Amino acid sequence: MKKMKIRLLALPTLVWMGALFVLPMFLMLVMSFLDRGRYGQVVYEFTLENFARIADPLYAMIFLDTLVISVLTTVLCIFCGYPLAYYISRLDKSKQKIWLLLVMLPFWINFLVRSYAWVVILRSQGVVNSILLSLGLIGEPLPLLYNTGSVLLGMVYALLPFMVLPIYVSLEQMDERKLEAAYDLGATPWKAFWHVTLPMTKTGVVTGSILVFVSSIGMFVVPDVMGGAKSALIGNVIQNQFLSARDWPFGSALSIILMALSLLLVLLYFRAVKAGEAKEGRA
Amino acid sequence: MFCPQMMFTKQAEHVIFSWIEVWISIIGEMQMKTIIHLDTIEKHFAGNVVIPPFSLSIEEGEFLTLLGPSGCGKTTLLRMIAGFEEPTSGEIYLEGKPLSQVPPYQRDMNMVFQQYALFPHMTVEQNILFGLKMKKVDAAEQKRRLEQVLQYVQLGELRKRLPRQLSGGQQQRVAIARAIVNNPKVLLLDEPLGALDYQLRKSLQLELKNLQKNLGITFIYVTHDQEEAMAMSDRIAVMNKGRIEQIATPAEIYNRPKTLFVATFIGENNIFRQKNGTCLAVRPEKIRVYHPDSEVEKHRKTGRITDVVFLGNVRKLYIRLDDEEAMHVLVNQPASDCVDWQVNQQVAIGWAQTDEVVLSC
């Protein structure tokens, strides 16, 4: 009886996720094998045509671009996020609170608004270019927006908190005496970081990487707003299929492939981490 | 050519040189003996004096214990020697060399941490080898020392385990192995047995003491457990509020405490206030109990027994004195003593003058 009551606590989430996550996913899987009618309606006939279309080099290239951008975003987030998380974890408790608040502050403002803010800053008549022009440092506006660089900038900006927070948590949980033990045994600060701090906070890096990678692989707002027409990522293609081209079955097929791909990559990543551990174990 | 003048000078030279040699060796030996010297060090934390200035010399091969209640500054002192805390002023010398500019990772000493601080992602073997790897000891030597130390602490079969797969006692051994494998000049131990249960602590106390004797390493051992300190140390430094109250052998600390704090912190003691403003400390086992109407010349005070507690080897008598302060006195009687004292019995107590310690209070 008591157990039943405890189980009830999980019920709302189970219902919610079942109705709004598992079911739609299933529908999408089914739809990816269906055909499209002339007017964009779904025709209930089995076909593999949608998946065959993805083999088109055009889509393969977009998938590849998306992967490259996502991996770069993840790596950049690690390189920016780890030092920041480390810095925050070394501060006094009261200062830590302020910094964590600053890290999370952007979440309080709508993501779309923040993306357009970047447009205001980076476009040819934008803040940066105007200042540089008026200082006479450049003759004509720099192409700061609508390229891969600006997409990358926007992605890292949007997803950095997802990297900082898990790393910060694992740094916080680490017992400082382990680090002292490393110093005591003759490790220089750098070696102590490499052999003790980093392996002990790996969970944070792995968690952050997955959060950032999975979010960036499906991201469509940033490339849409900051990437312009040139850099469509797979998220934009999917969005188009559902909203503009009205080809839901093809959109579904793209989504399924994207999901499979990111699952596969996450699994590979886990494997690599495990292998690294084993290697370190032998050394 | 015969030249007596030259002969004389040569002889004189010889004598002088051998004199110098003797002196150098004497001075050398004197320096050899002190391995760590704390020179008027003090520590402030946020404006508060945690450790007021003091000096202390620790001898080579000595087992010195810093003993005191929690918050007395003993761990801070140990961490200053290790280099994790900086003294606010003063200097620490290791074999005559000042340490203030030497970071912890270059100090030739190792620490056994409270709760061990083993690296959770490394096996027993990797934990032990960490120090040797950091110092780039060559592989053959690493292997040799690892085997030696594994045998020493009897962890051979557990070498591939991770710390979380070990019991508390086993983790403790790994922590010690990880420190001594580096052949440090000084081993610092911060309550290394604090997390273990009573029985294990007892047996590890003896093991540690034997280890120290066999290796000849200087041990600086921090504990709040006076029994542990008594069982293991060559010298005990009793600390209170950052101050070292007394440094002496366990026997001297117990029998001849210098301050009231030492007298009451170490073991049980009866403190009698005297009219001249001093106190007398008399250990419970030194007090004799008599019938009030016998051996009058030995009586010091009279009182009434309020409690009798039988503890197997001793019987503890609690006696309320008849004088105006109605002070309670504790008497430990060997259980084999055949007099069977009862609660509410009127008694007289006495002790030998040699068993009392006069203290200012």
XYZ file of C-alpha atoms in Angstrom:
644
model
C 0.000 0.000 0.000
C 2.784 2.344 0.967
C 4.731 1.375 -2.115
C 1.730 2.188 -4.275
C 1.519 5.658 -2.788
C 5.199 6.268 -3.463
C 4.731 5.156 -7.048
C 1.970 7.714 -7.494
C 4.639 10.412 -7.207
C 6.118 9.339 -10.526
C 2.743 9.144 -12.240
C 2.395 12.728 -13.521
C 5.781 12.575 -15.184
C 5.112 9.137 -16.611
C 1.831 10.269 -18.123
C 3.325 13.485 -19.418
C 6.360 11.835 -20.986
C 4.270 8.948 -22.316
C 1.698 11.168 -23.975
C 3.959 13.969 -25.120
C 7.279 12.241 -25.770
C 7.042 8.506 -26.381
C 3.816 8.634 -28.357
C 4.877 11.433 -30.745
C 8.203 9.673 -31.261
C 6.334 6.540 -32.217
C 4.076 8.494 -34.561
C 7.118 10.070 -36.158
C 8.703 6.675 -36.668
C 5.539 5.425 -38.339
C 5.214 8.562 -40.449
C 8.754 8.261 -41.756
C 7.619 5.146 -43.648
C 4.548 6.848 -45.152
C 4.110 8.656 -48.443
C 3.256 12.301 -49.147
C 0.286 13.361 -51.211
C 0.348 16.086 -53.856
C -1.022 18.746 -51.481
C 1.225 17.941 -48.589
C -1.135 15.554 -46.899
C 0.114 12.247 -45.454
C -0.792 9.238 -47.542
C -1.051 6.040 -45.549
C 1.033 3.797 -47.790
C 4.252 2.073 -46.807
C 7.370 3.345 -48.575
C 11.143 3.554 -48.065
C 11.338 6.488 -50.451
C 11.968 9.019 -47.659
C 15.079 7.237 -46.458
C 16.316 6.747 -49.986
C 16.104 10.512 -50.508
C 18.367 11.153 -47.537
C 21.159 9.285 -49.338
C 21.267 12.266 -51.708
C 24.731 13.928 -51.399
C 23.006 17.258 -50.682
C 21.565 15.937 -47.427
C 24.693 13.955 -46.602
C 26.670 17.204 -46.823
C 24.210 18.977 -44.549
C 24.437 16.119 -42.042
C 28.214 16.341 -42.176
C 28.174 20.145 -41.718
C 25.852 19.734 -38.770
C 28.146 17.162 -37.186
C 31.229 19.321 -37.670
C 29.513 22.375 -36.165
C 28.156 20.338 -33.251
C 31.503 18.742 -32.451
C 33.237 22.132 -32.717
C 30.589 23.680 -30.473
C 31.080 20.932 -27.897
C 34.869 21.242 -27.956
C 34.748 25.038 -27.711
C 32.270 24.765 -24.842
C 34.640 22.422 -22.998
C 37.583 24.764 -23.498
C 35.631 27.837 -22.393
C 33.448 26.113 -19.813
C 35.998 24.101 -17.870
C 38.251 27.034 -16.941
C 35.215 29.106 -16.002
C 33.735 26.312 -13.878
C 37.131 25.813 -12.235
C 37.432 29.513 -11.494
C 33.937 29.646 -9.992
C 34.526 26.563 -7.847
C 37.598 28.210 -6.270
C 35.737 31.373 -5.204
C 34.130 32.096 -1.832
C 30.664 30.653 -1.489
C 29.002 34.067 -1.729
C 30.902 35.013 -4.892
C 30.159 31.601 -6.371
C 26.453 32.346 -6.093
C 26.831 35.581 -8.030
C 28.848 33.918 -10.775
C 26.435 31.006 -11.106
C 23.605 33.494 -11.332
C 25.469 35.292 -14.115
C 25.969 31.995 -15.946
C 22.247 31.238 -15.773
C 21.026 34.768 -16.293
C 20.690 34.445 -20.112
C 18.089 31.707 -19.559
C 15.789 34.336 -18.124
C 15.583 36.051 -21.477
C 13.935 34.447 -24.470
C 16.403 32.619 -26.642
C 15.108 34.120 -29.893
C 15.481 37.624 -28.494
C 19.068 36.886 -27.494
C 19.860 35.538 -30.951
C 18.511 38.693 -32.590
C 20.581 40.732 -30.159
C 23.636 39.107 -31.705
C 22.373 40.134 -35.119
C 22.171 43.711 -33.916
C 25.739 43.495 -32.697
C 27.280 41.731 -35.671
C 25.447 42.883 -38.830
C 27.141 45.219 -41.284
C 25.490 48.316 -39.774
C 25.781 46.713 -36.326
C 27.473 47.870 -33.153
C 30.872 46.323 -33.815
C 31.142 47.426 -37.418
C 29.905 50.964 -36.661
C 32.521 51.420 -33.949
C 35.328 50.058 -36.110
C 34.218 52.219 -39.043
C 33.961 55.398 -37.015
C 37.406 54.748 -35.544
C 38.669 54.404 -39.080
C 40.134 50.987 -38.391
C 38.308 49.467 -41.354
C 37.186 50.891 -44.686
C 34.077 48.849 -45.123
C 31.981 46.627 -42.827
C 33.433 43.233 -41.914
C 31.276 40.189 -42.767
C 30.745 39.196 -39.153
C 27.330 37.672 -39.604
C 25.811 34.936 -41.782
C 28.763 32.574 -41.882
C 29.951 29.447 -40.086
C 31.861 31.524 -37.561
C 28.792 33.437 -36.482
C 26.778 30.204 -36.192
C 29.504 28.727 -34.027
C 29.598 31.862 -31.907
C 25.844 31.744 -31.395
C 25.831 28.041 -30.588
C 28.630 28.285 -28.006
C 26.946 31.342 -26.506
C 23.619 29.535 -26.267
C 24.899 26.223 -24.931
C 27.835 27.189 -22.705
C 25.776 27.098 -19.474
C 24.955 23.436 -20.152
C 28.690 22.764 -20.031
C 29.608 25.023 -17.125
C 26.991 23.777 -14.669
C 27.731 20.016 -14.721
C 31.483 20.651 -14.607
C 31.017 23.067 -11.729
C 28.970 20.481 -9.838
C 31.598 17.774 -10.251
C 34.372 20.185 -9.230
C 32.342 21.150 -6.176
C 31.873 17.524 -5.189
C 35.563 16.769 -5.466
C 37.325 16.422 -2.135
C 40.048 19.062 -1.997
C 42.252 16.761 0.023
C 42.701 14.548 -3.033
C 44.390 17.475 -4.699
C 46.516 18.125 -1.636
C 47.472 14.453 -1.630
C 48.658 14.839 -5.222
C 50.793 17.871 -4.302
C 52.071 16.013 -1.278
C 53.215 13.170 -3.531
C 55.226 15.529 -5.699
C 52.753 16.493 -8.426
C 53.142 20.021 -9.770
C 49.858 21.965 -10.006
C 49.555 21.135 -13.706
C 50.259 17.425 -13.206
C 47.867 17.295 -10.261
C 45.176 18.791 -12.478
C 45.870 16.362 -15.292
C 46.139 13.183 -13.206
C 43.688 13.897 -10.404
C 41.301 16.818 -10.916
C 40.450 16.138 -14.547
C 39.823 12.374 -14.180
C 37.802 13.007 -11.036
C 35.597 15.592 -12.746
C 35.229 13.631 -15.966
C 31.579 12.901 -15.198
C 30.859 16.616 -15.415
C 32.650 16.971 -18.736
C 30.865 13.923 -20.173
C 27.447 15.110 -18.986
C 28.062 18.622 -20.278
C 29.335 17.353 -23.619
C 26.266 15.225 -24.202
C 23.926 18.047 -23.250
C 25.721 20.470 -25.557
C 26.216 18.048 -28.426
C 22.672 16.730 -28.506
C 21.254 20.261 -28.236
C 23.501 21.637 -30.960
C 22.899 18.814 -33.421
C 19.203 19.675 -33.570
C 19.575 23.431 -33.215
C 17.716 25.470 -35.825
C 17.165 28.906 -34.266
C 20.817 29.963 -34.241
C 21.660 28.887 -37.816
C 18.349 30.394 -38.955
C 18.902 33.774 -37.345
C 22.686 34.071 -37.416
C 23.627 31.769 -40.276
C 21.534 33.246 -43.059
C 20.737 31.323 -46.207
C 24.214 29.883 -46.662
C 24.572 27.705 -43.632
C 21.523 25.504 -43.267
C 21.968 22.785 -40.704
C 19.905 19.660 -40.493
C 17.660 21.254 -37.895
C 16.685 23.925 -40.438
C 15.992 21.318 -43.106
C 13.713 19.409 -40.770
C 11.957 22.590 -39.725
C 11.412 23.411 -43.404
C 10.000 20.015 -44.194
C 7.410 20.349 -41.463
C 6.533 24.028 -41.782
C 7.207 25.165 -45.357
C 7.544 22.184 -47.666
C 4.769 20.359 -45.868
C 6.547 17.052 -46.373
C 5.955 15.509 -42.966
C 7.031 11.967 -43.871
C 10.394 13.185 -45.194
C 10.829 15.470 -42.165
C 10.113 12.502 -39.941
C 12.649 10.351 -41.741
C 15.295 13.087 -41.350
C 14.460 13.375 -37.652
C 14.718 9.629 -37.126
C 18.106 9.507 -38.842
C 19.319 12.509 -36.872
C 18.220 10.899 -33.644
C 19.852 7.587 -34.514
C 23.012 9.413 -35.479
C 23.270 11.387 -32.263
C 22.497 8.291 -30.173
C 25.220 6.431 -32.019
C 27.704 9.248 -31.472
C 26.875 9.498 -27.795
C 27.413 5.755 -27.469
C 30.733 6.013 -29.302
C 31.702 8.853 -27.001
C 30.923 6.768 -23.934
C 32.994 3.969 -25.397
C 35.932 6.268 -26.023
C 35.755 7.517 -22.448
C 35.693 3.937 -21.139
C 38.598 2.977 -23.388
C 40.545 5.974 -22.144
C 39.915 4.833 -18.593
C 41.118 1.326 -19.367
C 44.211 2.715 -21.051
C 44.985 4.866 -18.065
C 44.438 1.783 -15.936
C 47.153 -0.108 -17.753
C 49.643 2.761 -17.746
C 117.765 18.424 5.967
C 116.750 18.410 9.577
C 114.444 21.207 10.518
C 112.792 20.963 13.934
C 110.826 24.147 13.364
C 108.993 22.628 10.421
C 108.342 19.396 12.252
C 106.706 21.281 15.063
C 104.423 23.189 12.757
C 103.463 20.010 10.948
C 102.571 18.343 14.210
C 100.678 21.381 15.368
C 98.858 21.470 12.092
C 97.930 17.843 12.487
C 96.606 18.397 15.987
C 94.647 21.466 14.995
C 93.157 19.752 11.980
C 92.081 16.706 13.914
C 90.549 19.016 16.514
C 88.645 20.796 13.805
C 87.554 17.483 12.384
C 86.248 16.337 15.740
C 84.343 19.577 16.179
C 82.892 19.432 12.709
C 81.669 15.916 13.366
C 80.201 16.945 16.720
C 78.456 19.941 15.217
C 77.399 17.773 12.291
C 75.886 15.258 14.633
C 74.080 17.942 16.537
C 72.579 19.180 13.297
C 71.787 15.658 12.173
C 69.644 15.210 15.202
C 67.205 18.010 14.532
C 65.300 17.220 11.368
C 62.567 19.818 11.617
C 62.872 23.098 13.392
C 59.967 25.493 13.824
C 61.333 28.949 14.516
C 58.885 31.292 16.274
C 56.093 30.427 13.878
C 52.639 31.793 14.349
C 49.393 31.582 12.449
C 46.543 34.055 12.134
C 43.244 33.350 10.417
C 41.256 36.412 9.401
C 42.876 38.501 12.112
C 42.444 35.877 14.849
C 45.517 34.301 16.381
C 45.122 30.574 15.852
C 48.633 29.638 16.905
C 50.612 32.149 18.986
C 54.356 32.217 18.239
C 56.399 29.275 19.445
C 59.479 27.252 18.527
C 59.925 23.513 18.426
C 62.638 21.102 17.331
C 61.810 17.624 16.152
C 64.536 15.021 16.212
C 65.417 12.601 13.486
C 63.727 9.220 13.855
C 61.432 10.516 16.561
C 57.747 9.686 16.967
C 56.249 13.015 17.994
C 52.538 13.331 18.636
C 50.577 16.566 18.577
C 47.764 15.922 20.993
C 44.869 18.167 21.853
C 41.123 18.671 21.667
C 39.574 19.535 18.303
C 40.246 23.110 17.293
C 43.490 23.333 19.281
C 45.531 24.018 16.147
C 47.278 20.674 15.844
C 46.103 19.992 12.305
C 46.920 23.560 11.266
C 50.427 23.050 12.616
C 50.808 19.805 10.655
C 49.506 21.449 7.489
C 52.014 24.266 7.895
C 54.823 21.716 8.043
C 53.434 19.992 4.939
C 53.140 23.339 3.164
C 49.351 23.497 2.749
C 49.139 26.466 5.087
C 51.615 29.285 5.346
C 52.739 30.483 8.758
C 51.837 34.155 9.246
C 55.364 34.686 10.487
C 58.361 32.572 11.426
C 60.192 29.911 9.478
C 60.140 26.140 9.276
C 63.436 24.354 8.599
C 63.860 20.862 7.223
C 67.421 19.679 7.868
C 68.479 23.277 8.280
C 66.941 24.479 5.011
C 64.145 27.057 5.230
C 60.886 25.851 3.683
C 58.915 29.053 3.202
C 59.756 29.236 -0.513
C 59.341 25.474 -1.058
C 55.913 24.380 -2.371
C 54.365 21.207 -0.886
C 55.256 19.156 -3.951
C 58.945 19.824 -3.440
C 59.066 19.110 0.294
C 60.783 15.874 1.153
C 58.007 14.619 3.390
C 54.713 12.851 2.927
C 51.379 12.961 4.599
C 48.782 10.378 5.530
C 45.498 12.243 5.372
C 42.444 12.017 7.541
C 40.019 9.809 5.552
C 43.108 8.795 3.507
C 42.403 10.927 0.387
C 43.129 7.996 -1.931
C 42.605 8.662 -5.635
C 39.278 6.950 -6.354
C 39.962 6.430 -10.066
C 43.235 4.609 -9.497
C 43.911 1.077 -8.296
C 45.869 0.331 -5.144
C 48.979 -0.099 -7.272
C 48.486 3.165 -9.154
C 47.850 5.040 -5.938
C 51.087 3.746 -4.470
C 53.095 4.437 -7.631
C 51.761 7.988 -8.050
C 54.514 9.659 -6.054
C 57.292 7.724 -7.788
C 55.823 8.563 -11.208
C 55.675 12.244 -10.345
C 59.327 12.154 -9.330
C 60.187 10.232 -12.521
C 61.814 7.346 -10.679
C 62.873 4.798 -13.314
C 60.563 1.891 -14.029
C 62.671 -0.914 -12.530
C 63.098 0.990 -9.288
C 59.362 1.777 -9.228
C 58.589 -1.925 -9.509
C 61.088 -2.877 -6.835
C 59.776 -0.349 -4.334
C 56.164 -1.212 -5.095
C 56.731 -4.895 -4.378
C 58.628 -4.080 -1.226
C 55.981 -1.773 0.155
C 53.084 -4.043 -0.882
C 54.689 -6.822 1.093
C 55.252 -4.478 3.985
C 51.603 -3.527 4.318
C 50.379 -6.942 3.107
C 48.288 -5.663 0.225
C 49.716 -7.904 -2.501
C 46.439 -9.592 -3.393
C 44.473 -6.335 -3.441
C 46.829 -4.465 -5.777
C 44.355 -4.293 -8.677
C 41.403 -3.164 -6.569
C 39.977 0.326 -6.499
C 39.828 2.148 -3.150
C 36.028 1.803 -2.944
C 36.439 -1.984 -3.032
C 38.529 -1.934 0.146
C 37.609 -1.859 3.823
C 38.544 1.102 5.993
C 41.551 -0.692 7.449
C 42.795 -1.698 4.001
C 42.396 1.850 2.669
C 44.394 3.021 5.633
C 47.226 0.663 4.692
C 47.176 1.919 1.105
C 47.439 5.485 2.367
C 50.475 4.575 4.454
C 52.035 2.572 1.617
C 51.481 5.468 -0.791
C 53.374 7.756 1.582
C 56.278 5.542 2.696
C 57.069 4.231 -0.793
C 58.644 7.645 -1.441
C 61.161 7.149 1.393
C 60.260 10.523 2.908
C 62.444 12.037 5.599
C 59.364 12.854 7.631
C 55.935 11.251 7.640
C 53.051 13.471 8.694
C 49.951 11.666 9.909
C 46.673 13.524 10.420
C 44.433 11.401 12.651
C 45.103 8.399 10.431
C 43.140 5.993 12.616
C 40.261 8.324 13.422
C 37.774 6.686 11.056
C 38.378 3.121 12.214
C 36.638 1.125 14.924
C 38.197 0.583 18.312
C 39.637 -2.924 17.845
C 41.235 -2.139 14.489
C 42.643 1.102 15.855
C 44.330 -0.789 18.686
C 46.068 -3.246 16.388
C 47.048 -0.609 13.816
C 48.556 1.544 16.572
C 51.092 -1.177 17.294
C 51.687 -1.800 13.599
C 52.363 1.880 12.960
C 54.715 2.087 15.905
C 56.656 -0.942 14.645
C 56.724 0.469 11.137
C 58.201 3.692 12.435
C 60.864 1.839 14.421
C 61.844 -0.354 11.492
C 61.935 2.394 8.873
C 63.564 4.945 11.146
C 61.427 7.697 9.588
C 60.468 10.673 11.731
C 56.736 10.554 12.443
C 54.687 13.621 13.301
C 51.339 12.298 14.372
C 48.203 14.296 15.050
C 45.480 12.875 17.266
C 42.902 13.872 19.839
C 42.996 10.405 21.388
C 45.276 10.551 24.421
C 45.409 6.792 24.776
C 46.688 6.528 21.213
C 49.271 9.220 21.892
C 50.470 7.457 25.029
C 50.729 4.090 23.287
C 52.817 5.231 20.326
C 54.835 8.367 20.975
C 58.406 9.053 21.970
C 57.324 12.567 22.850
C 53.917 14.168 23.096
C 53.224 17.842 22.524
C 49.979 18.645 24.310
C 48.247 21.540 22.584
C 45.470 23.772 23.815
C 44.093 26.855 22.047
C 47.025 26.902 19.651
C 49.567 26.810 22.451
C 51.874 23.927 23.238
C 51.307 23.339 26.929
C 53.970 20.695 27.417
C 56.326 18.567 25.366
C 57.635 15.473 27.095
C 57.651 11.691 27.122
C 54.306 9.982 27.764
C 55.373 8.983 31.282
C 56.409 12.512 32.137
C 53.231 13.977 30.692
C 51.182 11.586 32.780
C 53.147 11.698 36.015
C 54.481 15.260 35.956
C 52.013 17.469 34.072
C 53.212 21.079 33.841
C 49.828 22.766 33.577
C 46.323 22.260 34.806
C 45.168 21.611 31.248
C 47.665 18.798 30.743
C 46.815 17.331 34.138
C 43.119 17.127 33.336
C 43.272 16.405 29.586
C 45.537 13.381 29.918
C 43.880 10.641 31.905
C 41.728 11.202 34.966
C 42.888 13.465 37.726
C 41.717 14.949 41.004
C 42.486 18.634 41.363
C 42.555 19.978 44.917
C 42.621 23.761 45.285
C 44.942 24.944 48.038
C 44.776 28.035 50.193
C 48.025 29.466 48.728
C 46.441 29.678 45.260
C 48.078 26.569 43.853
C 46.460 23.285 42.954
C 47.366 19.715 43.739
C 46.782 17.054 41.105
C 46.533 13.473 42.316
C 45.756 10.556 39.988
C 42.770 8.397 41.061
C 44.915 5.279 41.299
C 47.309 7.022 43.715
C 44.639 7.708 46.317
C 44.155 5.259 49.175
C 40.877 4.859 51.010
C 40.739 4.113 54.730
C 38.207 3.655 57.472
C 37.933 7.082 59.086
C 39.064 5.761 62.479
C 42.308 4.079 61.343
C 45.889 5.182 60.571
C 45.139 8.763 61.423
C 48.513 10.176 60.319
C 47.913 9.227 56.668
C 44.521 10.876 56.391
C 44.263 13.996 54.332
C 40.549 14.434 53.918
C 37.327 12.707 54.825
C 34.167 12.166 52.852
C 31.266 9.937 51.943
C 31.110 7.448 49.055
C 28.407 8.465 46.573
C 28.948 5.848 43.899
C 30.834 2.624 43.266
C 31.374 1.522 39.659
C 32.863 -1.871 38.898
C 34.835 -1.951 35.611
C 36.465 -5.376 35.734
C 40.056 -4.437 36.410
C 39.294 -1.467 38.644
C 36.593 -0.291 40.965
C 35.862 3.426 40.723
C 34.825 5.119 43.939
C 33.203 8.548 43.827
C 33.645 10.316 47.126
C 32.077 13.610 48.184
C 34.422 15.407 50.571
C 33.175 16.777 53.886
C 34.890 20.174 53.465
C 33.025 23.308 52.497
C 33.481 22.872 48.716
C 31.891 19.394 48.801
C 34.259 18.413 46.014
C 33.984 15.034 44.318
C 37.052 12.815 44.341
C 37.563 9.839 42.037
C 39.484 6.866 43.358
C 40.512 3.913 41.223
C 40.979 0.800 43.281
C 42.383 -2.435 41.905
C 39.421 -4.792 41.709
C 41.507 -7.381 43.538
C 41.472 -5.138 46.621
C 39.400 -7.101 49.056
C 37.854 -4.201 50.963
C 34.283 -3.975 49.745
C 33.337 -0.312 49.950
C 29.671 0.566 49.977
C 27.767 3.616 48.887
C 27.115 6.088 51.740
C 30.036 4.764 53.736
C 32.082 7.408 55.566
C 35.769 7.168 54.572
C 39.107 8.921 54.822
C 41.472 9.350 51.884
C 45.191 9.890 51.659
C 48.137 9.742 49.243
C 51.909 9.867 49.262
C 53.493 13.289 48.864
C 55.527 11.989 45.900
C 52.294 11.242 44.039
C 50.994 14.799 44.104
C 51.803 17.407 41.485
C 51.716 21.089 42.384
C 50.298 23.298 39.635
C 49.439 26.943 39.378
C 45.756 27.537 38.891
